[in-house]
Tab-separated table of C-alpha atoms in Angstrom:
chain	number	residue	atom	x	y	z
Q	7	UNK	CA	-6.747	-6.864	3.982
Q	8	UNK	CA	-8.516	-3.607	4.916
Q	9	UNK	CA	-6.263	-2.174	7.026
Q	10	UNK	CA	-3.200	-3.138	4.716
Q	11	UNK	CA	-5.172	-1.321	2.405
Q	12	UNK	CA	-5.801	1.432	4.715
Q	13	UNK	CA	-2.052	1.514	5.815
Q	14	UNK	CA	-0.537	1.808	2.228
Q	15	UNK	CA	-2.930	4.440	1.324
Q	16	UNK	CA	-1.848	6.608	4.349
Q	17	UNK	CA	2.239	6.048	3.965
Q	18	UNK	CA	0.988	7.349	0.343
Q	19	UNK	CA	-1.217	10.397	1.346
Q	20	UNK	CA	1.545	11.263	3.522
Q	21	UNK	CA	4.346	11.122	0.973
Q	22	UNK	CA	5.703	14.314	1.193
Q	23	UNK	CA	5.466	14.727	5.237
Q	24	UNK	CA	7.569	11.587	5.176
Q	25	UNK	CA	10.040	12.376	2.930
Q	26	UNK	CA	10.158	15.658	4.420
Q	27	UNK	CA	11.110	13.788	7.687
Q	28	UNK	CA	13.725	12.119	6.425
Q	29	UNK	CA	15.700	14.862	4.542
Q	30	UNK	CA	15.692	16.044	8.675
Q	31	UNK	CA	19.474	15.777	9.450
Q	32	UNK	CA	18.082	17.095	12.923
Q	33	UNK	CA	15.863	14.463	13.353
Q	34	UNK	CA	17.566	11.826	11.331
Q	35	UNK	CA	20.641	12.366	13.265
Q	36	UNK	CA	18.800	10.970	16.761
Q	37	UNK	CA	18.600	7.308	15.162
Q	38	UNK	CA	22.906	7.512	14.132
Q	39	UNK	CA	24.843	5.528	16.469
Q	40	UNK	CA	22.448	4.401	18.957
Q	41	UNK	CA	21.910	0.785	17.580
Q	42	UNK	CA	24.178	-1.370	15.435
Q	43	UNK	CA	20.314	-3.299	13.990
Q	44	UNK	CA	18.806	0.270	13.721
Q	45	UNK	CA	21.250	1.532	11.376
Q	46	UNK	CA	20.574	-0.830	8.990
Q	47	UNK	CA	16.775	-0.076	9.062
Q	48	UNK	CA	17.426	3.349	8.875
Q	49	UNK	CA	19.523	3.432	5.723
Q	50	UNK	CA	17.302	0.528	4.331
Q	51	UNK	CA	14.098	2.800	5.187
Q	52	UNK	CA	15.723	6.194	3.359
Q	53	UNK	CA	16.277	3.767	0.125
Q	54	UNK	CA	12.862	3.487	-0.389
Q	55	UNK	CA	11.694	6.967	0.632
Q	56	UNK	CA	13.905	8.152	-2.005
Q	57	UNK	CA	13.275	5.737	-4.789
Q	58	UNK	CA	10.523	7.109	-6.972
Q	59	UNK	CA	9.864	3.221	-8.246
Q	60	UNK	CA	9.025	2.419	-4.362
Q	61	UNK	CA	5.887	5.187	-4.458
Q	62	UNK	CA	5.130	4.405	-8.288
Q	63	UNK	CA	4.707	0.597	-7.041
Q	64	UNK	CA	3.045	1.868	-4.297
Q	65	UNK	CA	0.245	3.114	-5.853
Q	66	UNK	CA	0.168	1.069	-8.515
Q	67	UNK	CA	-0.282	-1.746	-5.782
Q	68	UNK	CA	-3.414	0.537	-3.778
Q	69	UNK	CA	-5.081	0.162	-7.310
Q	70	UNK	CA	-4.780	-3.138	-8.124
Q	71	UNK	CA	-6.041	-4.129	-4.108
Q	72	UNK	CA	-8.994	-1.569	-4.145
Q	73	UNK	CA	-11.477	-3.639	-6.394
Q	74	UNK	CA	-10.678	-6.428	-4.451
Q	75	UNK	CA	-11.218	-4.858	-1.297
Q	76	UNK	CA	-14.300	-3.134	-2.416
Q	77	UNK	CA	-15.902	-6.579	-3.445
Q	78	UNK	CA	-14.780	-8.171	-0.102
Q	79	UNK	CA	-16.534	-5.385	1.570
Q	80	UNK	CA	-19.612	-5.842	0.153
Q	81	UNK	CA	-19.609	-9.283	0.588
Q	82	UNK	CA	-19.151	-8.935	3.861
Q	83	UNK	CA	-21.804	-6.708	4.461
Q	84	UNK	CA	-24.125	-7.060	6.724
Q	85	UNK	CA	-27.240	-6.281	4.135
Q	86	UNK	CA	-25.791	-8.619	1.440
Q	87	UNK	CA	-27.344	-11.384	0.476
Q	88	UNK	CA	-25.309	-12.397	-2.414
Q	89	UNK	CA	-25.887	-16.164	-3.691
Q	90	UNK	CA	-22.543	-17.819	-4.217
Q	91	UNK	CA	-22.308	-17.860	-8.142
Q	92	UNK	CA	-22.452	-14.053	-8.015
Q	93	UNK	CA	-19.810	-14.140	-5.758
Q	94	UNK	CA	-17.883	-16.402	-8.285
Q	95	UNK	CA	-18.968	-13.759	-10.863
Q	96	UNK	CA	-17.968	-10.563	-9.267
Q	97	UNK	CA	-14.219	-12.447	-9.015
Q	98	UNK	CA	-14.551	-13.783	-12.669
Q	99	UNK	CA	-15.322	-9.825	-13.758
Q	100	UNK	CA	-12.508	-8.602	-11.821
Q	101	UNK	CA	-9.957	-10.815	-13.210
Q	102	UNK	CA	-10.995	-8.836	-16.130
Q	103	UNK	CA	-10.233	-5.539	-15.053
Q	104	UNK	CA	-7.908	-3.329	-16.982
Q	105	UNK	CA	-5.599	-2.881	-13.985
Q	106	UNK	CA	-4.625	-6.154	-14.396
Q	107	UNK	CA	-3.584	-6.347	-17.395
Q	108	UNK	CA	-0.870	-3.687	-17.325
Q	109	UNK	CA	2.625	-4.859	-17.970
Q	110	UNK	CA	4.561	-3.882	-14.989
């Protein structure tokens, strides 16, 4: 789960890099032709580069994974020493959290 998390944070740090990649007709225009499979990826791949919904989701899926991530963490930790009901709490408290509650 952390390096999913890690992952979707990057593609989203490096929005603009990547969507200045793929207004490249240069560079976009090495992947036309090659492979019947590819261009199907490609086009599939600029459809969500360009869809504002696809980065909006994005993020709004980095914050709803982060407090879950964070509490994994520390559970995993190797100073915690964490009793089991707290562990049930910490999960009971984030079901709670405001980020998921928003109506998508």
């Amino acid at each position: 789960m952390y390096s999913c998390n890690s992952c979707m944070a990057n593609i989203l740090h490096n929005m603009r890099i990547i969507k200045e990649v793929f207004a490249d007709i240069l560079f976009m225009n090495r992947f036309r032709g090659n492979f019947k499979k590819s261009k199907g990826r490609l086009t599939r791949a600029k459809s969500y580069v360009n869809d504002t919904a696809f980065w909006k989701n994005l993020k709004l899926c980095i914050k709803l994974v982060a407090p879950i991530v964070g509490s994994i963490a520390a559970f995993e930790s190797d100073n915690c020493s964490l009793s089991l009901s707290l562990i049930y709490a910490v999960f009971e408290k984030l079901k709670r959290n405001y980020l998921y509650t928003i109506a998508v």
